[in-house]
Amino acid sequence: MVNCNDTIQIPGIHVNDRANADGKPGVKPATWRAAITGMVISMVEYLALLQARARDRHALQNLDDQMLKDIGVTRADIEQELAKPFLSDFPWRG
């Protein structure tokens, strides 16, 4: 099999250029600042998710039995959810 990049020579087009098929420049490698910024944003988003979960658990705790019946949840389900540790869904690597 022949590599067409070796056989076809078109002026102005180089194999090593970072360009897409539509001629737009390709994605540059991330800098350390961009990487750290991305990690900080991810941590803030995760903390916001944890806060939202805590708020939802607290709201469920304050519902009366009729409202729980309307949404199909029992008081035992609520107690089980409230018994979970704060970081129960933390994405541990292992």
PDB file of N, CA and C in Angstrom:
ATOM      1  N   MET A   1       0.850  -1.168   0.000  1.00  0.00           N
ATOM      2  CA  MET A   1       0.000   0.000   0.000  1.00  0.00           C
ATOM      3  C   MET A   1       0.899   1.236   0.000  1.00  0.00           C
ATOM      4  N   VAL A   2       0.550   2.182  -0.815  1.00  0.00           N
ATOM      5  CA  VAL A   2       1.357   3.379  -0.978  1.00  0.00           C
ATOM      6  C   VAL A   2       0.699   4.519  -0.213  1.00  0.00           C
ATOM      7  N   ASN A   3       1.503   5.265   0.506  1.00  0.00           N
ATOM      8  CA  ASN A   3       1.004   6.424   1.232  1.00  0.00           C
ATOM      9  C   ASN A   3       0.823   7.565   0.238  1.00  0.00           C
ATOM     10  N   CYS A   4      -0.409   8.052   0.117  1.00  0.00           N
ATOM     11  CA  CYS A   4      -0.679   9.083  -0.887  1.00  0.00           C
ATOM     12  C   CYS A   4       0.028  10.402  -0.562  1.00  0.00           C
ATOM     13  N   ASN A   5       0.370  10.613   0.699  1.00  0.00           N
ATOM     14  CA  ASN A   5       1.090  11.836   1.048  1.00  0.00           C
ATOM     15  C   ASN A   5       2.486  11.850   0.439  1.00  0.00           C
ATOM     16  N   ASP A   6       3.045  10.667   0.201  1.00  0.00           N
ATOM     17  CA  ASP A   6       4.374  10.578  -0.410  1.00  0.00           C
ATOM     18  C   ASP A   6       4.324  10.730  -1.928  1.00  0.00           C
ATOM     19  N   THR A   7       3.199  10.381  -2.516  1.00  0.00           N
ATOM     20  CA  THR A   7       3.139  10.350  -3.977  1.00  0.00           C
ATOM     21  C   THR A   7       2.514  11.591  -4.588  1.00  0.00           C
ATOM     22  N   ILE A   8       1.629  12.256  -3.857  1.00  0.00           N
ATOM     23  CA  ILE A   8       0.953  13.434  -4.406  1.00  0.00           C
ATOM     24  C   ILE A   8       1.617  14.678  -3.844  1.00  0.00           C
ATOM     25  N   GLN A   9       2.093  15.523  -4.697  1.00  0.00           N
ATOM     26  CA  GLN A   9       2.735  16.759  -4.277  1.00  0.00           C
ATOM     27  C   GLN A   9       1.886  17.937  -4.759  1.00  0.00           C
ATOM     28  N   ILE A  10       1.320  18.679  -3.826  1.00  0.00           N
ATOM     29  CA  ILE A  10       0.525  19.855  -4.154  1.00  0.00           C
ATOM     30  C   ILE A  10       1.216  21.047  -3.524  1.00  0.00           C
ATOM     31  N   PRO A  11       1.515  22.067  -4.305  1.00  0.00           N
ATOM     32  CA  PRO A  11       2.186  23.243  -3.741  1.00  0.00           C
ATOM     33  C   PRO A  11       1.330  23.907  -2.660  1.00  0.00           C
ATOM     34  N   GLY A  12       1.947  24.285  -1.559  1.00  0.00           N
ATOM     35  CA  GLY A  12       1.252  24.990  -0.493  1.00  0.00           C
ATOM     36  C   GLY A  12       0.626  24.088   0.548  1.00  0.00           C
ATOM     37  N   ILE A  13       0.623  22.778   0.328  1.00  0.00           N
ATOM     38  CA  ILE A  13       0.058  21.846   1.305  1.00  0.00           C
ATOM     39  C   ILE A  13       1.185  20.956   1.799  1.00  0.00           C
ATOM     40  N   HIS A  14       1.385  20.981   3.114  1.00  0.00           N
ATOM     41  CA  HIS A  14       2.437  20.174   3.716  1.00  0.00           C
ATOM     42  C   HIS A  14       1.809  19.219   4.715  1.00  0.00           C
ATOM     43  N   VAL A  15       2.328  18.036   4.781  1.00  0.00           N
ATOM     44  CA  VAL A  15       1.777  17.014   5.663  1.00  0.00           C
ATOM     45  C   VAL A  15       1.925  17.412   7.124  1.00  0.00           C
ATOM     46  N   ASN A  16       2.973  18.118   7.461  1.00  0.00           N
ATOM     47  CA  ASN A  16       3.234  18.467   8.854  1.00  0.00           C
ATOM     48  C   ASN A  16       2.431  19.661   9.343  1.00  0.00           C
ATOM     49  N   ASP A  17       1.718  20.368   8.475  1.00  0.00           N
ATOM     50  CA  ASP A  17       0.899  21.503   8.904  1.00  0.00           C
ATOM     51  C   ASP A  17      -0.267  20.998   9.743  1.00  0.00           C
ATOM     52  N   ARG A  18      -0.602  21.746  10.795  1.00  0.00           N
ATOM     53  CA  ARG A  18      -1.755  21.403  11.624  1.00  0.00           C
ATOM     54  C   ARG A  18      -2.976  22.094  11.045  1.00  0.00           C
ATOM     55  N   ALA A  19      -3.596  21.454  10.089  1.00  0.00           N
ATOM     56  CA  ALA A  19      -4.779  22.023   9.465  1.00  0.00           C
ATOM     57  C   ALA A  19      -5.784  20.917   9.214  1.00  0.00           C
ATOM     58  N   ASN A  20      -7.050  21.264   9.319  1.00  0.00           N
ATOM     59  CA  ASN A  20      -8.125  20.334   9.021  1.00  0.00           C
ATOM     60  C   ASN A  20      -8.367  20.316   7.518  1.00  0.00           C
ATOM     61  N   ALA A  21      -9.263  19.454   7.101  1.00  0.00           N
ATOM     62  CA  ALA A  21      -9.569  19.345   5.675  1.00  0.00           C
ATOM     63  C   ALA A  21     -10.191  20.628   5.133  1.00  0.00           C
ATOM     64  N   ASP A  22     -10.837  21.397   5.990  1.00  0.00           N
ATOM     65  CA  ASP A  22     -11.463  22.629   5.519  1.00  0.00           C
ATOM     66  C   ASP A  22     -10.496  23.812   5.504  1.00  0.00           C
ATOM     67  N   GLY A  23      -9.240  23.579   5.844  1.00  0.00           N
ATOM     68  CA  GLY A  23      -8.230  24.623   5.776  1.00  0.00           C
ATOM     69  C   GLY A  23      -8.070  25.441   7.030  1.00  0.00           C
ATOM     70  N   LYS A  24      -8.897  25.175   8.058  1.00  0.00           N
ATOM     71  CA  LYS A  24      -8.772  25.910   9.315  1.00  0.00           C
ATOM     72  C   LYS A  24      -7.580  25.363  10.096  1.00  0.00           C
ATOM     73  N   PRO A  25      -6.928  26.214  10.866  1.00  0.00           N
ATOM     74  CA  PRO A  25      -5.794  25.723  11.647  1.00  0.00           C
ATOM     75  C   PRO A  25      -6.230  24.688  12.669  1.00  0.00           C
ATOM     76  N   GLY A  26      -5.362  23.738  12.951  1.00  0.00           N
ATOM     77  CA  GLY A  26      -5.666  22.682  13.902  1.00  0.00           C
ATOM     78  C   GLY A  26      -5.574  23.156  15.340  1.00  0.00           C
ATOM     79  N   VAL A  27      -5.902  22.259  16.256  1.00  0.00           N
ATOM     80  CA  VAL A  27      -5.892  22.579  17.677  1.00  0.00           C
ATOM     81  C   VAL A  27      -4.456  22.567  18.176  1.00  0.00           C
ATOM     82  N   LYS A  28      -4.085  23.612  18.867  1.00  0.00           N
ATOM     83  CA  LYS A  28      -2.739  23.690  19.435  1.00  0.00           C
ATOM     84  C   LYS A  28      -2.704  22.895  20.737  1.00  0.00           C
ATOM     85  N   PRO A  29      -1.549  22.394  21.104  1.00  0.00           N
ATOM     86  CA  PRO A  29      -1.449  21.680  22.368  1.00  0.00           C
ATOM     87  C   PRO A  29      -1.766  22.613  23.538  1.00  0.00           C
ATOM     88  N   ALA A  30      -2.364  22.054  24.581  1.00  0.00           N
ATOM     89  CA  ALA A  30      -2.749  22.847  25.746  1.00  0.00           C
ATOM     90  C   ALA A  30      -1.514  23.295  26.518  1.00  0.00           C
ATOM     91  N   THR A  31      -1.573  24.494  27.031  1.00  0.00           N
ATOM     92  CA  THR A  31      -0.498  24.993  27.873  1.00  0.00           C
ATOM     93  C   THR A  31      -0.785  24.589  29.314  1.00  0.00           C
ATOM     94  N   TRP A  32       0.193  24.765  30.186  1.00  0.00           N
ATOM     95  CA  TRP A  32      -0.017  24.407  31.586  1.00  0.00           C
ATOM     96  C   TRP A  32      -1.070  25.293  32.229  1.00  0.00           C
ATOM     97  N   ARG A  33      -1.164  26.539  31.786  1.00  0.00           N
ATOM     98  CA  ARG A  33      -2.193  27.432  32.340  1.00  0.00           C
ATOM     99  C   ARG A  33      -3.585  26.955  31.956  1.00  0.00           C
ATOM    100  N   ALA A  34      -3.740  26.520  30.716  1.00  0.00           N
ATOM    101  CA  ALA A  34      -5.040  26.008  30.272  1.00  0.00           C
ATOM    102  C   ALA A  34      -5.401  24.730  31.022  1.00  0.00           C
ATOM    103  N   ALA A  35      -4.419  23.884  31.274  1.00  0.00           N
ATOM    104  CA  ALA A  35      -4.664  22.640  32.002  1.00  0.00           C
ATOM    105  C   ALA A  35      -5.092  22.927  33.436  1.00  0.00           C
ATOM    106  N   ILE A  36      -4.402  23.846  34.102  1.00  0.00           N
ATOM    107  CA  ILE A  36      -4.758  24.189  35.481  1.00  0.00           C
ATOM    108  C   ILE A  36      -6.130  24.861  35.523  1.00  0.00           C
ATOM    109  N   THR A  37      -6.402  25.738  34.568  1.00  0.00           N
ATOM    110  CA  THR A  37      -7.708  26.390  34.513  1.00  0.00           C
ATOM    111  C   THR A  37      -8.810  25.357  34.328  1.00  0.00           C
ATOM    112  N   GLY A  38      -8.573  24.384  33.471  1.00  0.00           N
ATOM    113  CA  GLY A  38      -9.562  23.329  33.254  1.00  0.00           C
ATOM    114  C   GLY A  38      -9.806  22.515  34.509  1.00  0.00           C
ATOM    115  N   MET A  39      -8.738  22.205  35.257  1.00  0.00           N
ATOM    116  CA  MET A  39      -8.900  21.453  36.501  1.00  0.00           C
ATOM    117  C   MET A  39      -9.665  22.259  37.540  1.00  0.00           C
ATOM    118  N   VAL A  40      -9.378  23.556  37.644  1.00  0.00           N
ATOM    119  CA  VAL A  40     -10.077  24.403  38.611  1.00  0.00           C
ATOM    120  C   VAL A  40     -11.565  24.480  38.255  1.00  0.00           C
ATOM    121  N   ILE A  41     -11.862  24.647  36.980  1.00  0.00           N
ATOM    122  CA  ILE A  41     -13.260  24.707  36.552  1.00  0.00           C
ATOM    123  C   ILE A  41     -13.962  23.391  36.854  1.00  0.00           C
ATOM    124  N   SER A  42     -13.298  22.268  36.619  1.00  0.00           N
ATOM    125  CA  SER A  42     -13.889  20.962  36.915  1.00  0.00           C
ATOM    126  C   SER A  42     -14.164  20.810  38.405  1.00  0.00           C
ATOM    127  N   MET A  43     -13.239  21.257  39.248  1.00  0.00           N
ATOM    128  CA  MET A  43     -13.447  21.157  40.690  1.00  0.00           C
ATOM    129  C   MET A  43     -14.612  22.036  41.142  1.00  0.00           C
ATOM    130  N   VAL A  44     -14.714  23.235  40.601  1.00  0.00           N
ATOM    131  CA  VAL A  44     -15.817  24.129  40.971  1.00  0.00           C
ATOM    132  C   VAL A  44     -17.151  23.531  40.531  1.00  0.00           C
ATOM    133  N   GLU A  45     -17.185  22.950  39.325  1.00  0.00           N
ATOM    134  CA  GLU A  45     -18.415  22.314  38.853  1.00  0.00           C
ATOM    135  C   GLU A  45     -18.789  21.129  39.742  1.00  0.00           C
ATOM    136  N   TYR A  46     -17.788  20.340  40.174  1.00  0.00           N
ATOM    137  CA  TYR A  46     -18.068  19.201  41.034  1.00  0.00           C
ATOM    138  C   TYR A  46     -18.573  19.661  42.397  1.00  0.00           C
ATOM    139  N   LEU A  47     -17.980  20.709  42.950  1.00  0.00           N
ATOM    140  CA  LEU A  47     -18.462  21.239  44.235  1.00  0.00           C
ATOM    141  C   LEU A  47     -19.883  21.770  44.110  1.00  0.00           C
ATOM    142  N   ALA A  48     -20.214  22.378  42.983  1.00  0.00           N
ATOM    143  CA  ALA A  48     -21.582  22.847  42.752  1.00  0.00           C
ATOM    144  C   ALA A  48     -22.541  21.661  42.685  1.00  0.00           C
ATOM    145  N   LEU A  49     -22.108  20.559  42.083  1.00  0.00           N
ATOM    146  CA  LEU A  49     -22.932  19.359  42.028  1.00  0.00           C
ATOM    147  C   LEU A  49     -23.172  18.804  43.422  1.00  0.00           C
ATOM    148  N   LEU A  50     -22.125  18.757  44.250  1.00  0.00           N
ATOM    149  CA  LEU A  50     -22.282  18.280  45.625  1.00  0.00           C
ATOM    150  C   LEU A  50     -23.227  19.169  46.416  1.00  0.00           C
ATOM    151  N   GLN A  51     -23.131  20.473  46.218  1.00  0.00           N
ATOM    152  CA  GLN A  51     -24.010  21.400  46.916  1.00  0.00           C
ATOM    153  C   GLN A  51     -25.459  21.202  46.477  1.00  0.00           C
ATOM    154  N   ALA A  52     -25.669  20.980  45.176  1.00  0.00           N
ATOM    155  CA  ALA A  52     -27.023  20.752  44.677  1.00  0.00           C
ATOM    156  C   ALA A  52     -27.605  19.463  45.250  1.00  0.00           C
ATOM    157  N   ARG A  53     -26.789  18.423  45.357  1.00  0.00           N
ATOM    158  CA  ARG A  53     -27.263  17.166  45.944  1.00  0.00           C
ATOM    159  C   ARG A  53     -27.650  17.358  47.401  1.00  0.00           C
ATOM    160  N   ALA A  54     -26.828  18.086  48.150  1.00  0.00           N
ATOM    161  CA  ALA A  54     -27.137  18.336  49.558  1.00  0.00           C
ATOM    162  C   ALA A  54     -28.428  19.131  49.691  1.00  0.00           C
ATOM    163  N   ARG A  55     -28.602  20.116  48.815  1.00  0.00           N
ATOM    164  CA  ARG A  55     -29.828  20.922  48.835  1.00  0.00           C
ATOM    165  C   ARG A  55     -31.050  20.053  48.517  1.00  0.00           C
ATOM    166  N   ASP A  56     -30.921  19.152  47.537  1.00  0.00           N
ATOM    167  CA  ASP A  56     -32.034  18.281  47.172  1.00  0.00           C
ATOM    168  C   ASP A  56     -32.373  17.300  48.291  1.00  0.00           C
ATOM    169  N   ARG A  57     -31.337  16.761  48.940  1.00  0.00           N
ATOM    170  CA  ARG A  57     -31.587  15.848  50.060  1.00  0.00           C
ATOM    171  C   ARG A  57     -32.299  16.563  51.198  1.00  0.00           C
ATOM    172  N   HIS A  58     -31.896  17.792  51.469  1.00  0.00           N
ATOM    173  CA  HIS A  58     -32.539  18.564  52.526  1.00  0.00           C
ATOM    174  C   HIS A  58     -33.998  18.865  52.164  1.00  0.00           C
ATOM    175  N   ALA A  59     -34.247  19.178  50.904  1.00  0.00           N
ATOM    176  CA  ALA A  59     -35.618  19.459  50.459  1.00  0.00           C
ATOM    177  C   ALA A  59     -36.489  18.214  50.568  1.00  0.00           C
ATOM    178  N   LEU A  60     -35.941  17.049  50.243  1.00  0.00           N
ATOM    179  CA  LEU A  60     -36.706  15.810  50.384  1.00  0.00           C
ATOM    180  C   LEU A  60     -37.040  15.525  51.832  1.00  0.00           C
ATOM    181  N   GLN A  61     -36.127  15.856  52.720  1.00  0.00           N
ATOM    182  CA  GLN A  61     -36.343  15.615  54.142  1.00  0.00           C
ATOM    183  C   GLN A  61     -37.513  16.438  54.668  1.00  0.00           C
ATOM    184  N   ASN A  62     -37.746  17.597  54.088  1.00  0.00           N
ATOM    185  CA  ASN A  62     -38.790  18.490  54.576  1.00  0.00           C
ATOM    186  C   ASN A  62     -40.164  18.245  53.959  1.00  0.00           C
ATOM    187  N   LEU A  63     -40.277  17.288  53.020  1.00  0.00           N
ATOM    188  CA  LEU A  63     -41.573  17.010  52.407  1.00  0.00           C
ATOM    189  C   LEU A  63     -42.450  16.209  53.356  1.00  0.00           C
ATOM    190  N   ASP A  64     -43.765  16.451  53.297  1.00  0.00           N
ATOM    191  CA  ASP A  64     -44.682  15.668  54.123  1.00  0.00           C
ATOM    192  C   ASP A  64     -45.024  14.347  53.419  1.00  0.00           C
ATOM    193  N   ASP A  65     -45.709  13.459  54.143  1.00  0.00           N
ATOM    194  CA  ASP A  65     -45.974  12.122  53.629  1.00  0.00           C
ATOM    195  C   ASP A  65     -46.838  12.132  52.368  1.00  0.00           C
ATOM    196  N   GLN A  66     -47.778  13.045  52.266  1.00  0.00           N
ATOM    197  CA  GLN A  66     -48.628  13.117  51.078  1.00  0.00           C
ATOM    198  C   GLN A  66     -47.804  13.502  49.846  1.00  0.00           C
ATOM    199  N   MET A  67     -46.908  14.447  49.992  1.00  0.00           N
ATOM    200  CA  MET A  67     -46.062  14.847  48.862  1.00  0.00           C
ATOM    201  C   MET A  67     -45.112  13.721  48.461  1.00  0.00           C
ATOM    202  N   LEU A  68     -44.594  12.991  49.462  1.00  0.00           N
ATOM    203  CA  LEU A  68     -43.734  11.847  49.150  1.00  0.00           C
ATOM    204  C   LEU A  68     -44.511  10.776  48.398  1.00  0.00           C
ATOM    205  N   LYS A  69     -45.763  10.563  48.795  1.00  0.00           N
ATOM    206  CA  LYS A  69     -46.611   9.589  48.103  1.00  0.00           C
ATOM    207  C   LYS A  69     -46.859  10.012  46.659  1.00  0.00           C
ATOM    208  N   ASP A  70     -47.011  11.314  46.435  1.00  0.00           N
ATOM    209  CA  ASP A  70     -47.236  11.825  45.082  1.00  0.00           C
ATOM    210  C   ASP A  70     -46.053  11.564  44.151  1.00  0.00           C
ATOM    211  N   ILE A  71     -44.847  11.636  44.678  1.00  0.00           N
ATOM    212  CA  ILE A  71     -43.677  11.413  43.819  1.00  0.00           C
ATOM    213  C   ILE A  71     -43.191   9.969  43.872  1.00  0.00           C
ATOM    214  N   GLY A  72     -43.851   9.123  44.651  1.00  0.00           N
ATOM    215  CA  GLY A  72     -43.519   7.706  44.678  1.00  0.00           C
ATOM    216  C   GLY A  72     -42.307   7.359  45.506  1.00  0.00           C
ATOM    217  N   VAL A  73     -42.091   8.109  46.581  1.00  0.00           N
ATOM    218  CA  VAL A  73     -40.944   7.876  47.456  1.00  0.00           C
ATOM    219  C   VAL A  73     -41.472   7.657  48.868  1.00  0.00           C
ATOM    220  N   THR A  74     -40.861   6.701  49.569  1.00  0.00           N
ATOM    221  CA  THR A  74     -41.269   6.463  50.952  1.00  0.00           C
ATOM    222  C   THR A  74     -40.311   7.177  51.901  1.00  0.00           C
ATOM    223  N   ARG A  75     -40.727   7.282  53.137  1.00  0.00           N
ATOM    224  CA  ARG A  75     -39.883   7.903  54.159  1.00  0.00           C
ATOM    225  C   ARG A  75     -38.606   7.080  54.361  1.00  0.00           C
ATOM    226  N   ALA A  76     -38.699   5.754  54.209  1.00  0.00           N
ATOM    227  CA  ALA A  76     -37.517   4.893  54.341  1.00  0.00           C
ATOM    228  C   ALA A  76     -36.508   5.185  53.224  1.00  0.00           C
ATOM    229  N   ASP A  77     -37.008   5.457  52.020  1.00  0.00           N
ATOM    230  CA  ASP A  77     -36.118   5.826  50.910  1.00  0.00           C
ATOM    231  C   ASP A  77     -35.366   7.118  51.226  1.00  0.00           C
ATOM    232  N   ILE A  78     -36.083   8.061  51.831  1.00  0.00           N
ATOM    233  CA  ILE A  78     -35.462   9.337  52.187  1.00  0.00           C
ATOM    234  C   ILE A  78     -34.385   9.119  53.253  1.00  0.00           C
ATOM    235  N   GLU A  79     -34.682   8.308  54.251  1.00  0.00           N
ATOM    236  CA  GLU A  79     -33.709   8.035  55.314  1.00  0.00           C
ATOM    237  C   GLU A  79     -32.483   7.334  54.753  1.00  0.00           C
ATOM    238  N   GLN A  80     -32.686   6.431  53.794  1.00  0.00           N
ATOM    239  CA  GLN A  80     -31.561   5.735  53.174  1.00  0.00           C
ATOM    240  C   GLN A  80     -30.693   6.728  52.387  1.00  0.00           C
ATOM    241  N   GLU A  81     -31.319   7.654  51.693  1.00  0.00           N
ATOM    242  CA  GLU A  81     -30.576   8.653  50.927  1.00  0.00           C
ATOM    243  C   GLU A  81     -29.814   9.602  51.849  1.00  0.00           C
ATOM    244  N   LEU A  82     -30.425   9.975  52.961  1.00  0.00           N
ATOM    245  CA  LEU A  82     -29.766  10.879  53.904  1.00  0.00           C
ATOM    246  C   LEU A  82     -28.619  10.196  54.647  1.00  0.00           C
ATOM    247  N   ALA A  83     -28.643   8.867  54.737  1.00  0.00           N
ATOM    248  CA  ALA A  83     -27.589   8.135  55.434  1.00  0.00           C
ATOM    249  C   ALA A  83     -26.323   8.003  54.592  1.00  0.00           C
ATOM    250  N   LYS A  84     -26.395   8.315  53.325  1.00  0.00           N
ATOM    251  CA  LYS A  84     -25.220   8.202  52.462  1.00  0.00           C
ATOM    252  C   LYS A  84     -24.170   9.218  52.882  1.00  0.00           C
ATOM    253  N   PRO A  85     -22.880   8.841  52.771  1.00  0.00           N
ATOM    254  CA  PRO A  85     -21.831   9.815  53.088  1.00  0.00           C
ATOM    255  C   PRO A  85     -21.811  10.956  52.075  1.00  0.00           C
ATOM    256  N   PHE A  86     -21.212  12.056  52.493  1.00  0.00           N
ATOM    257  CA  PHE A  86     -21.191  13.262  51.655  1.00  0.00           C
ATOM    258  C   PHE A  86     -20.558  13.005  50.299  1.00  0.00           C
ATOM    259  N   LEU A  87     -19.440  12.280  50.263  1.00  0.00           N
ATOM    260  CA  LEU A  87     -18.733  12.012  49.011  1.00  0.00           C
ATOM    261  C   LEU A  87     -18.985  10.588  48.527  1.00  0.00           C
ATOM    262  N   SER A  88     -20.230  10.130  48.624  1.00  0.00           N
ATOM    263  CA  SER A  88     -20.522   8.745  48.243  1.00  0.00           C
ATOM    264  C   SER A  88     -20.338   8.488  46.760  1.00  0.00           C
ATOM    265  N   ASP A  89     -20.513   9.487  45.922  1.00  0.00           N
ATOM    266  CA  ASP A  89     -20.394   9.304  44.480  1.00  0.00           C
ATOM    267  C   ASP A  89     -19.103   9.887  43.932  1.00  0.00           C
ATOM    268  N   PHE A  90     -18.111  10.041  44.785  1.00  0.00           N
ATOM    269  CA  PHE A  90     -16.835  10.615  44.336  1.00  0.00           C
ATOM    270  C   PHE A  90     -16.184   9.664  43.341  1.00  0.00           C
ATOM    271  N   PRO A  91     -15.705  10.169  42.208  1.00  0.00           N
ATOM    272  CA  PRO A  91     -15.127   9.277  41.197  1.00  0.00           C
ATOM    273  C   PRO A  91     -13.708   8.821  41.556  1.00  0.00           C
ATOM    274  N   TRP A  92     -13.587   7.887  42.475  1.00  0.00           N
ATOM    275  CA  TRP A  92     -12.279   7.396  42.892  1.00  0.00           C
ATOM    276  C   TRP A  92     -11.631   6.626  41.762  1.00  0.00           C
ATOM    277  N   ARG A  93     -10.340   6.772  41.651  1.00  0.00           N
ATOM    278  CA  ARG A  93      -9.587   6.009  40.655  1.00  0.00           C
ATOM    279  C   ARG A  93      -8.964   4.819  41.347  1.00  0.00           C
ATOM    280  N   GLY A  94      -9.032   3.682  40.700  1.00  0.00           N
ATOM    281  CA  GLY A  94      -8.457   2.534  41.358  1.00  0.00           C
ATOM    282  C   GLY A  94      -8.262   1.352  40.486  1.00  0.00           C
TER     283      GLY A  94
END
